[in-house]
Short mmCIF file of C-alpha atoms and ligand atoms in Angstrom, two decimals:
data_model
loop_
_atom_site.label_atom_id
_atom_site.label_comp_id
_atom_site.label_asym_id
_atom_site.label_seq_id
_atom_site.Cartn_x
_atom_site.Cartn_y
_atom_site.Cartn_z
CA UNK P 1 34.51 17.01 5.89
CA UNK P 2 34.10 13.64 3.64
CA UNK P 3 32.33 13.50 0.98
CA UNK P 4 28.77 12.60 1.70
CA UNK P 5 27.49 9.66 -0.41
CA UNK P 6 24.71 9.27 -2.91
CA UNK P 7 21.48 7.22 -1.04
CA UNK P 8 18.31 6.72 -2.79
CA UNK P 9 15.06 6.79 -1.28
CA UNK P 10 14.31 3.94 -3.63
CA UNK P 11 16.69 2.78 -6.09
CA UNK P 12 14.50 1.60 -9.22
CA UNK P 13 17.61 2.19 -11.30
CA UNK P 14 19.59 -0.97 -10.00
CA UNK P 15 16.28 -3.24 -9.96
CA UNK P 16 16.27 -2.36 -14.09
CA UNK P 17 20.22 -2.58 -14.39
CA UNK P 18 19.95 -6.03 -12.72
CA UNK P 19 16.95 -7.46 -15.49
CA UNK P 20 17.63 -4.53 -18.74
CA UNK P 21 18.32 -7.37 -21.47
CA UNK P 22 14.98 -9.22 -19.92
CA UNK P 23 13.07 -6.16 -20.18
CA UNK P 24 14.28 -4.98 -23.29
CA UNK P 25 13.40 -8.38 -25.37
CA UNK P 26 9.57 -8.28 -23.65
CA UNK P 27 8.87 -4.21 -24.86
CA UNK P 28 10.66 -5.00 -27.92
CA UNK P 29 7.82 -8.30 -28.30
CA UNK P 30 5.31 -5.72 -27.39
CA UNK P 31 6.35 -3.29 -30.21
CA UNK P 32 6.28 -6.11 -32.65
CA UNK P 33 3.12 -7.59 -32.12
CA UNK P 34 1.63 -4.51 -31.77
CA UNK P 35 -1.65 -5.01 -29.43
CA UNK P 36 -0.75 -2.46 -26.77
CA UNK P 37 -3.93 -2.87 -25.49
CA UNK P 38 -5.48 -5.98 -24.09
CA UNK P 39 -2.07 -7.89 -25.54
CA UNK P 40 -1.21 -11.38 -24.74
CA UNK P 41 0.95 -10.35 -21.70
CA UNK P 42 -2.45 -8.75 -19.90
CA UNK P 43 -4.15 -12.47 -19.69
CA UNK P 44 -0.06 -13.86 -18.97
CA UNK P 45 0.41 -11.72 -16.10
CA UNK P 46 -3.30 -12.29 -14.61
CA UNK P 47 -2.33 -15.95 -14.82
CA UNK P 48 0.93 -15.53 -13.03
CA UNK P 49 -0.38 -13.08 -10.33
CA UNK P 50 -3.14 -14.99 -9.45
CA UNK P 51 -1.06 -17.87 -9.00
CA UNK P 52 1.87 -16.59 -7.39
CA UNK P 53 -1.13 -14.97 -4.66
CA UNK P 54 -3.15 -18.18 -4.51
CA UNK P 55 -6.37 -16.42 -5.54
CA UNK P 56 -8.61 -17.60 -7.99
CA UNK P 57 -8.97 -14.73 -10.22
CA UNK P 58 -6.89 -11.73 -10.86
CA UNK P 59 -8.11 -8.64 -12.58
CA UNK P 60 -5.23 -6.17 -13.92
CA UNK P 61 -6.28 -2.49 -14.30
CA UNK P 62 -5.24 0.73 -14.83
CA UNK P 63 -4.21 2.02 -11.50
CA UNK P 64 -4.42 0.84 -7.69
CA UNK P 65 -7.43 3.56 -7.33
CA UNK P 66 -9.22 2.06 -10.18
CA UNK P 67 -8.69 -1.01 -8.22
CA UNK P 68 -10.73 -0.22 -5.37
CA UNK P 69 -13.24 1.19 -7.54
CA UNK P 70 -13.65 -1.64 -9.17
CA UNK P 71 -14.57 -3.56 -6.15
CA UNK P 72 -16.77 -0.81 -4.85
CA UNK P 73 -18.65 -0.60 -8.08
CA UNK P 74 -19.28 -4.52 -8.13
CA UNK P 75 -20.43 -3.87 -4.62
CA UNK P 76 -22.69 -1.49 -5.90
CA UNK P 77 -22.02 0.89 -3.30
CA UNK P 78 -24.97 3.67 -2.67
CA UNK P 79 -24.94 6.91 -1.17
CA UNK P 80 -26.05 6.65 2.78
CA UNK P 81 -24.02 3.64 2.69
CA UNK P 82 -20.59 4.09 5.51
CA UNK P 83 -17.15 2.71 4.76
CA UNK P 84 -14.86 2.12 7.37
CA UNK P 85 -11.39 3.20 6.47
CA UNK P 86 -8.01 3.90 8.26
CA UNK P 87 -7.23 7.44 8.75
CA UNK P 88 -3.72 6.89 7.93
CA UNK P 89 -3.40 6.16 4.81
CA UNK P 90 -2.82 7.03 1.41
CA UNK P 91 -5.62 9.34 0.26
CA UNK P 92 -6.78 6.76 -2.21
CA UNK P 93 -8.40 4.24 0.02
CA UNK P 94 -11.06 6.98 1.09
CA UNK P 95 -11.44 8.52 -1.95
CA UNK P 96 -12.72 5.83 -4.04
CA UNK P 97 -16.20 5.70 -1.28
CA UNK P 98 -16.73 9.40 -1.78
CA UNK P 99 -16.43 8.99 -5.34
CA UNK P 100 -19.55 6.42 -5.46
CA UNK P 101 -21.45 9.18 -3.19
CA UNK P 102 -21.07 6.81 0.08
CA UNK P 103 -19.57 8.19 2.99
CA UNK P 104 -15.78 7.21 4.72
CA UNK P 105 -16.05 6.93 8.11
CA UNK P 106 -12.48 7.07 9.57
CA UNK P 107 -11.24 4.73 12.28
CA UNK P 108 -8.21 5.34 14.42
CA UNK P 109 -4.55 2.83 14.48
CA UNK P 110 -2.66 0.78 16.14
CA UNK P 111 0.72 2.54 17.61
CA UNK P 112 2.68 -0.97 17.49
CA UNK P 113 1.75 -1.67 13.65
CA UNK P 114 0.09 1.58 12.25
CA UNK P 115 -2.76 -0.21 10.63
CA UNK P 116 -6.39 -0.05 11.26
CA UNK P 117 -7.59 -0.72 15.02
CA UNK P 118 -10.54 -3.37 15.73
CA UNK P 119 -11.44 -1.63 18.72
CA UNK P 120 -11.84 1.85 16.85
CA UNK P 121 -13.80 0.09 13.95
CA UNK P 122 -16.41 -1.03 16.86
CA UNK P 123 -16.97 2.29 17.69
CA UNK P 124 -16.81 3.48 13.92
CA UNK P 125 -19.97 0.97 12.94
CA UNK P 126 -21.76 2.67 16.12
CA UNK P 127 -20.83 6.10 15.22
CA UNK P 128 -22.21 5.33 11.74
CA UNK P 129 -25.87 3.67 12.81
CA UNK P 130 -26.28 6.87 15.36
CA UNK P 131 -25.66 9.19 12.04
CA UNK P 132 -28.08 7.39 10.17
CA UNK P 133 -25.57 5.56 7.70
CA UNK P 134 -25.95 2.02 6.71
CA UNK P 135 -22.60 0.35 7.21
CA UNK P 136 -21.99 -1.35 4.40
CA UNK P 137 -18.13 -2.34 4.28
CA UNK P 138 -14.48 -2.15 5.92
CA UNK P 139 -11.20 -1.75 3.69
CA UNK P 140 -8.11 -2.24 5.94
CA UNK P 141 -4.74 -1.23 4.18
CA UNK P 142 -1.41 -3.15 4.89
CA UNK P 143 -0.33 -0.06 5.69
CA UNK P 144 3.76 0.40 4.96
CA UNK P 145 3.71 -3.16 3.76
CA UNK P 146 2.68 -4.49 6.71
CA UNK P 147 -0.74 -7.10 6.77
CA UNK P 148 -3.81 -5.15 8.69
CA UNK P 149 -4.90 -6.90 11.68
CA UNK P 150 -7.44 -9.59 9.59
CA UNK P 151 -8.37 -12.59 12.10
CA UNK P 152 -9.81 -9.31 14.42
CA UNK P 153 -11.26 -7.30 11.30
CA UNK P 154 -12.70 -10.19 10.26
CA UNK P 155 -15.27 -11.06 12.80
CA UNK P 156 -16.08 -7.57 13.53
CA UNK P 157 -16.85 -7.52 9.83
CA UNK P 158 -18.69 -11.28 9.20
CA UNK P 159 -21.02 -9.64 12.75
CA UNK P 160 -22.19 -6.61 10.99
CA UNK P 161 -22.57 -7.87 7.67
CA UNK P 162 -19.58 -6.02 6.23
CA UNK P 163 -17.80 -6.87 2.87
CA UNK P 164 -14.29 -6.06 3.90
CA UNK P 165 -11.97 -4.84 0.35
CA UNK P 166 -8.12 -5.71 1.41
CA UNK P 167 -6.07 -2.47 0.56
CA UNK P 168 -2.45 -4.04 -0.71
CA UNK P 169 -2.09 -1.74 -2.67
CA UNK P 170 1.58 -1.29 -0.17
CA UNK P 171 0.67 -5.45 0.74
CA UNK P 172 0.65 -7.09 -1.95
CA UNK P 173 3.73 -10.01 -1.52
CA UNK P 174 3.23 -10.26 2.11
CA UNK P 175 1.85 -13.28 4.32
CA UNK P 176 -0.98 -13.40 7.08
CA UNK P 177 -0.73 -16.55 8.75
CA UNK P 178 0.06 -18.57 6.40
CA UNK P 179 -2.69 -16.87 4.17
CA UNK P 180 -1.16 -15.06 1.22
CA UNK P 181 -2.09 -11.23 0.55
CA UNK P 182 -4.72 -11.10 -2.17
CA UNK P 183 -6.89 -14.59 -0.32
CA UNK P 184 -8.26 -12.74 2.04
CA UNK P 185 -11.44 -10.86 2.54
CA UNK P 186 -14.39 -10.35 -0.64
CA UNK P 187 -11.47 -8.71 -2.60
CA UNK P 188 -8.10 -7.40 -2.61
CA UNK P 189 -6.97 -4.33 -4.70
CA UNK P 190 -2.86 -3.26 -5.64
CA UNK P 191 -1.24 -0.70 -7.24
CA UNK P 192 2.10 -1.16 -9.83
CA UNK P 193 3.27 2.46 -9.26
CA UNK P 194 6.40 2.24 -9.92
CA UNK P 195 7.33 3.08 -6.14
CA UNK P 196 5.14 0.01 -4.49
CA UNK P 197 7.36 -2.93 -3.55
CA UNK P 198 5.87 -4.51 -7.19
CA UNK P 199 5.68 -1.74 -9.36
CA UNK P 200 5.77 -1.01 -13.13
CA UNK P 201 7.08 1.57 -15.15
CA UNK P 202 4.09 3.66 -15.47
CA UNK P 203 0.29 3.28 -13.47
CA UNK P 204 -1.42 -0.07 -13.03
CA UNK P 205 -3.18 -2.39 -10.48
CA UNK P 206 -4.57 -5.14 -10.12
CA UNK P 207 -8.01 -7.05 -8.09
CA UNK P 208 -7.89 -10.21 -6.53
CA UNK P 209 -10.78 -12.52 -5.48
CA UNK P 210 -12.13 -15.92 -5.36
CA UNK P 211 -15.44 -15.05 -6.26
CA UNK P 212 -16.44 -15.65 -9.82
CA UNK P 213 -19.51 -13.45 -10.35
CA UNK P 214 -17.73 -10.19 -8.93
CA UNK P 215 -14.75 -11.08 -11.40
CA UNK P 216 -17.10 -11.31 -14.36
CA UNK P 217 -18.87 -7.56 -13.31
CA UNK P 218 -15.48 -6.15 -12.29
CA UNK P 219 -14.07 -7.57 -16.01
CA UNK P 220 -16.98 -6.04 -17.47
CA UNK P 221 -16.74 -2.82 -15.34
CA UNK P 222 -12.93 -2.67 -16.71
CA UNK P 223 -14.27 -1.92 -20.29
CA UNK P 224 -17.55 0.42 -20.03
CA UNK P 225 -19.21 -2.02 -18.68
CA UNK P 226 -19.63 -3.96 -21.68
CA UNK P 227 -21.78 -7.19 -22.07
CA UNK P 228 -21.43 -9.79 -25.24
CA UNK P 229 -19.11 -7.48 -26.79
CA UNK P 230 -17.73 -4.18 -26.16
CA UNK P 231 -20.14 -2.64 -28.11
CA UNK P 232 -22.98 -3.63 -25.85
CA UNK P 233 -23.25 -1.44 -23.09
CA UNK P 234 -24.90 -3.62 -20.02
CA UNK P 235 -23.61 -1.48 -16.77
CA UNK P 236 -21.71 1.87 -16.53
CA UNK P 237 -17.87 1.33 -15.78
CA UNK P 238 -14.95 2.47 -16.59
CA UNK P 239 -11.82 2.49 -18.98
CA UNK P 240 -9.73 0.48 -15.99
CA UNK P 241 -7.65 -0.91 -18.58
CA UNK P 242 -3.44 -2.04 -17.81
CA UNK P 243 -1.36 -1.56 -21.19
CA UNK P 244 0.38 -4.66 -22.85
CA UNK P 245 3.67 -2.65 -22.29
CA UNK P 246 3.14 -2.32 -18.42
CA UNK P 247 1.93 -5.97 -18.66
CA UNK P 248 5.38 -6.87 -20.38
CA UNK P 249 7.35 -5.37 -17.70
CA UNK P 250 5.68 -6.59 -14.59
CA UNK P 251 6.14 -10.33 -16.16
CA UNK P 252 9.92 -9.60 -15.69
CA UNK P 253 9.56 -7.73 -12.31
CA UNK P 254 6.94 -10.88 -10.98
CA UNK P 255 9.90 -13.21 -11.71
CA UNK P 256 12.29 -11.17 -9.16
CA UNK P 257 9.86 -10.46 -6.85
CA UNK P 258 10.13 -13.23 -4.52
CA UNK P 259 13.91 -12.68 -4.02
CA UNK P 260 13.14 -8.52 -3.65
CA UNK P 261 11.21 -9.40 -0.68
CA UNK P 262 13.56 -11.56 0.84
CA UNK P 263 15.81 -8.83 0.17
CA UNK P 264 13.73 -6.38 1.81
CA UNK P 265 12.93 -8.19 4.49
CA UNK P 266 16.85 -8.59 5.44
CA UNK P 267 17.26 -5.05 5.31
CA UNK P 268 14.10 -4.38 7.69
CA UNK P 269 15.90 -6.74 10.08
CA UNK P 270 19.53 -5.21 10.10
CA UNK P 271 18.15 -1.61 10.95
CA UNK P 272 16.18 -2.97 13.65
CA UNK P 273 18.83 -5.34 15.10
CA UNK P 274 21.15 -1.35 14.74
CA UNK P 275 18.26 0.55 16.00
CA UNK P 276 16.16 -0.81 18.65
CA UNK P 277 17.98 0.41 21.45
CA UNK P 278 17.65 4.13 20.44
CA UNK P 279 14.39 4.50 18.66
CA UNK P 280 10.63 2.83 18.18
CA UNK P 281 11.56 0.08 15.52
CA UNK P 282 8.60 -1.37 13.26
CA UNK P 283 7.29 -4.30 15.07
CA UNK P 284 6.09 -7.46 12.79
CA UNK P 285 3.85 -9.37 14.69
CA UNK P 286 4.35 -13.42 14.60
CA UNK P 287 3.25 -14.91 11.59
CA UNK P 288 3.13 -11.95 9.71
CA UNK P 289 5.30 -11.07 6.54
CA UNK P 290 6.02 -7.51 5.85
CA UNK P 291 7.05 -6.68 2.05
CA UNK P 292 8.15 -3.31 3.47
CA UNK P 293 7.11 -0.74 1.17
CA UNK P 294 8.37 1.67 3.81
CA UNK P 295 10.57 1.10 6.89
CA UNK P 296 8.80 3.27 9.40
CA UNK P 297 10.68 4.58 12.88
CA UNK P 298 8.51 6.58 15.61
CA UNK P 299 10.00 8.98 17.59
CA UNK P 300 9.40 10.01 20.98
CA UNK P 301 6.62 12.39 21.93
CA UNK P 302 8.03 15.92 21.49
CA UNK P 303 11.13 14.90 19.55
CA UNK P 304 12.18 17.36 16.83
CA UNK P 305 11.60 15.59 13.77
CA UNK P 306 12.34 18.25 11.55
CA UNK P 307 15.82 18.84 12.28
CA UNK P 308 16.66 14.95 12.84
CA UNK P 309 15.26 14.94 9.05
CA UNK P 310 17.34 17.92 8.32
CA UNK P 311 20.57 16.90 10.16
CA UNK P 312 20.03 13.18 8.55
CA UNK P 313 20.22 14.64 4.99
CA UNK P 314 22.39 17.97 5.36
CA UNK P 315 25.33 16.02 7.66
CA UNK P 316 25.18 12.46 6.50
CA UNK P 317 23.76 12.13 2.77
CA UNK P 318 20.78 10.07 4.05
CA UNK P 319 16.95 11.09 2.54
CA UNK P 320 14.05 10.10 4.79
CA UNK P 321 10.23 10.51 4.03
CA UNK P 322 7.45 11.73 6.38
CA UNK P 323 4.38 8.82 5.21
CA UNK P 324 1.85 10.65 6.27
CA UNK P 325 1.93 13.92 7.65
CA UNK P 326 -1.78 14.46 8.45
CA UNK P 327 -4.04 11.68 8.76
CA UNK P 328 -7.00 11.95 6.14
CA UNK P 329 -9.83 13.35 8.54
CA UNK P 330 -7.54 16.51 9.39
CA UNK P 331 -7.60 16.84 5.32
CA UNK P 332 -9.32 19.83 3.55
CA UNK P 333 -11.03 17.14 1.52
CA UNK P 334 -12.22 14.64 3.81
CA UNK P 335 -12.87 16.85 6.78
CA UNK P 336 -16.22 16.82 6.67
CA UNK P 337 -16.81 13.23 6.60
CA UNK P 338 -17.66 11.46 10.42
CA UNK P 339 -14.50 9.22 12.56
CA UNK P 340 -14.96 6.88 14.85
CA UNK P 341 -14.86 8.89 18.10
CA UNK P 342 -16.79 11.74 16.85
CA UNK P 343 -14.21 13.79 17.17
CA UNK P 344 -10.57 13.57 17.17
CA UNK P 345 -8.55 9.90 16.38
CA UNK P 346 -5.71 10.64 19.25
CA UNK P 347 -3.81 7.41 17.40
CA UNK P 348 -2.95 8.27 14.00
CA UNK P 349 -3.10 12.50 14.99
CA UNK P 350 -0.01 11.41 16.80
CA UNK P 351 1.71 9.06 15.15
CA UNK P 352 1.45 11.23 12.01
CA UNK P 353 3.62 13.87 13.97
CA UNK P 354 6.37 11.42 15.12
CA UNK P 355 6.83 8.53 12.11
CA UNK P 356 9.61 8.71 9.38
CA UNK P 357 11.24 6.14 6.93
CA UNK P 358 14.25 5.50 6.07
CA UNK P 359 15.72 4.21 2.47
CA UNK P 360 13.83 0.79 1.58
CA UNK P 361 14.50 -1.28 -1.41
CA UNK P 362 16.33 -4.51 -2.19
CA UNK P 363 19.54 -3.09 -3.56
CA UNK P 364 21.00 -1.31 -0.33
CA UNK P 365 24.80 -2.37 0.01
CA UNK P 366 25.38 -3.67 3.47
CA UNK P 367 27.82 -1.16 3.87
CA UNK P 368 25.59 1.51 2.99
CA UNK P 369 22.80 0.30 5.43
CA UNK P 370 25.54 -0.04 8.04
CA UNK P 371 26.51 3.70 7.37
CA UNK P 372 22.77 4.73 7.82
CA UNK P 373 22.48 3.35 10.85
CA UNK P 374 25.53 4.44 12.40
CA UNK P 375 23.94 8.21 11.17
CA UNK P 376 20.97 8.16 12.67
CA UNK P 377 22.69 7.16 16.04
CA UNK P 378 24.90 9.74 15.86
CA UNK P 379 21.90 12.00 14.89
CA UNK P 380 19.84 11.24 17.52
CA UNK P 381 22.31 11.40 20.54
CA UNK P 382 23.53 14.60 19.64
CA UNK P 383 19.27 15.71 19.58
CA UNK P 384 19.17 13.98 23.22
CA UNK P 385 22.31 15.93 24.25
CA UNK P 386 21.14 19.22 23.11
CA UNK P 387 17.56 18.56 24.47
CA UNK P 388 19.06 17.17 28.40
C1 PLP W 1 -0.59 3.82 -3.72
C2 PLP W 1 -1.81 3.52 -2.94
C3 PLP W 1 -3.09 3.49 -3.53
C4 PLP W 1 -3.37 3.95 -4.92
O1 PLP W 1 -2.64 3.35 -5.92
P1 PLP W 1 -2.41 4.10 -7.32
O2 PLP W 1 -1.88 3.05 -8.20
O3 PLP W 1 -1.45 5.22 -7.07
O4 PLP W 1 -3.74 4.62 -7.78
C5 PLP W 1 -4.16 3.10 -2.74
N1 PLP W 1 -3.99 2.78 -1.45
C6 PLP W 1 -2.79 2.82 -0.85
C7 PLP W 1 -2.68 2.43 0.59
C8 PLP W 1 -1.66 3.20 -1.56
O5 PLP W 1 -0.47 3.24 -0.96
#
């Protein structure tokens, strides 16, 4: 047997091979002027992200959670009050409504782009009034990268008086008819893990809006709430800070950003020109860019996803990821709270049994892309063998 070769998930090794001197010189500024927090490079990068999104203010923070709490809290969000959030997601984007006491009220996807449905956020907002809830907002995620389904969200929200919170936190980078991520909606909230298409070397976020008084309470909210000065106490917030040294690094990683996604995008498009004929490939709808934080596949009904995972990594070399293997409302955690049918969301219960990704980043040889492809074929016609 030959030797099987070494695939990352996500290769965040070459990224800092490719830009090491650059990001050497800015944490060796930080370390010399020494204001790790609150440095020069906070306000630098705010400049450059806001204008590299089009929005009119940017708000860096501590984490993409913090993020969305940020926006909630300048919402003032109130128990009683319903959210309406996709079921699959990242845990986050639900957790940050329970944490202010209001309720998430889950709404079902869409199989073609797994993001939030319009038609199941209808019914959500009428599940919610017959429970006595007062909807009160909508946060669609661009769920693996992929921009949520906005000019239908949006008039469903602007009808029933919704703020609607953009969750980029996978988005951020990607296009919406011609509308950059981080424009649209009250507010748009990121995340710099170091895993997200733009990601640091630690936690941080970042808000985006073009509203000037909810920037001024969410900067405020960022430090304790603080008024004048930080010793004067006006609201009650949070330390939501980002460090100078994440700061530092995500100036470097801004400036290759661009080029990552084009990147990204060309490697989204070779699996799918090598894969469509055997397997569900990620659809991007017209007008739509995708900054790929995941490439996502959908199997079958009934296929055996656990042993083409298996088989993919035992035979061939090739990691794959299950993003997300129960949707939130079949969580321990989130259980409790209401979804948009009343009962089950048939959707994302059965897409969450049948997705996987394969490795996404912009530093794939050709050759090794070409070699994961040619895997999974040969993975999943010897499955359809066994199974006929
Ligand atoms: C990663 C993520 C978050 C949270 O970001 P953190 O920086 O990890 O707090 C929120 N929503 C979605 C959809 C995410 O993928």
């Amino acid at each position: 047997m030959s030797s099987k070769p070494n695939i990352e998930f996500i290769d965040l090794a070459a990224q800092q091979a490719r830009i090491k001197p650059k990001l050497d010189a800015a944490i060796a500024r930080v370390l010399a002027h020494g204001a790790y927090i609150m440095g020069p490079e906070v306000a630098e990068l705010e400049q450059q992200l806001a204008a590299f999104c089009g929005a009119k203010y940017a708000l860096s923070c501590s984490n993409g959670t913090d993020a969305l709490a940020l926006v909630l809290m300048a919402k003032k969000l109130k128990p009683k009050e319903a959210v309406f959030v996709p079921s699959f997601t990242f845990a986050a984007t639900a957790e940050v409504v329970a944490w202010l006491g209001a309720t998430p009220v889950f709404v079902d996807s869409l199989e073609e782009s797994f993001n939030m449905d319009p038609a199941s956020l209808e019914q959500a907002i009428t599940q919610a009034e017959r429970l006595g809830l007062k909807p009160a907002g909508v946060i669609p995620v661009d769920l693996f990268g992929l921009p949520a389904a906005y000019s239908a969200i949006e008039p469903i929200a602007r009808k029933h008086g919704l703020w609607m919170l953009c969750d980029a936190a996978q988005g951020f980078g990607g296009m919406y008819h011609g509308r950059k991520i981080g424009t649209i909606g009250d507010a748009t909230a990121t995340s710099f893990f170091p895993a997200k298409p733009l990601g640091c070397y630690g936690d941080g976020g970042a808000v985006f809006t073009d509203n000037a008084e909810m920037y001024e309470t969410m900067a405020s909210l960022r430090v304790h709430g603080k008024g004048a000065d930080k010793y004067d106490n006006v609201r009650i917030g949070m330390n939501g800070r980002l460090d100078t040294l994440q700061a530092a690094i995500l100036l470097e990683k801004l400036a290759i950003f661009s080029d990552e996604i084009r990147t990204r995008n060309a490697l989204a498009a070779r699996y799918s020109e090598g894969l469509a004929d055997v397997i569900a490939t990620p659809a991007v709808p017209a007008g739509l860019t995708s900054v790929w934080a995941q490439y996502t596949l959908t199997l079958p009904e009934g296929a055996p996803r656990d042993a083409i995972q298996q088989r993919l990594k035992a035979e061939y070399g090739v990691p794959t990821m299950v993003y997300y293997p129960k949707p939130l409302h079949q969580q321990t955690a989130y259980k409790a709270y209401p979804t948009a049918t009343g009962a089950a969301l048939p959707v994302c219960e059965s897409l969450s049994a049948r997705v996987f990704s394969l490795p996404m980043h912009p530093y794939m040889p050709d050759d090794t892309a070409e070699y994961i492809i040619r895997s999974l074929r040969s993975v999943l016609g010897a499955v359809q063998e066994k199974a006929a």
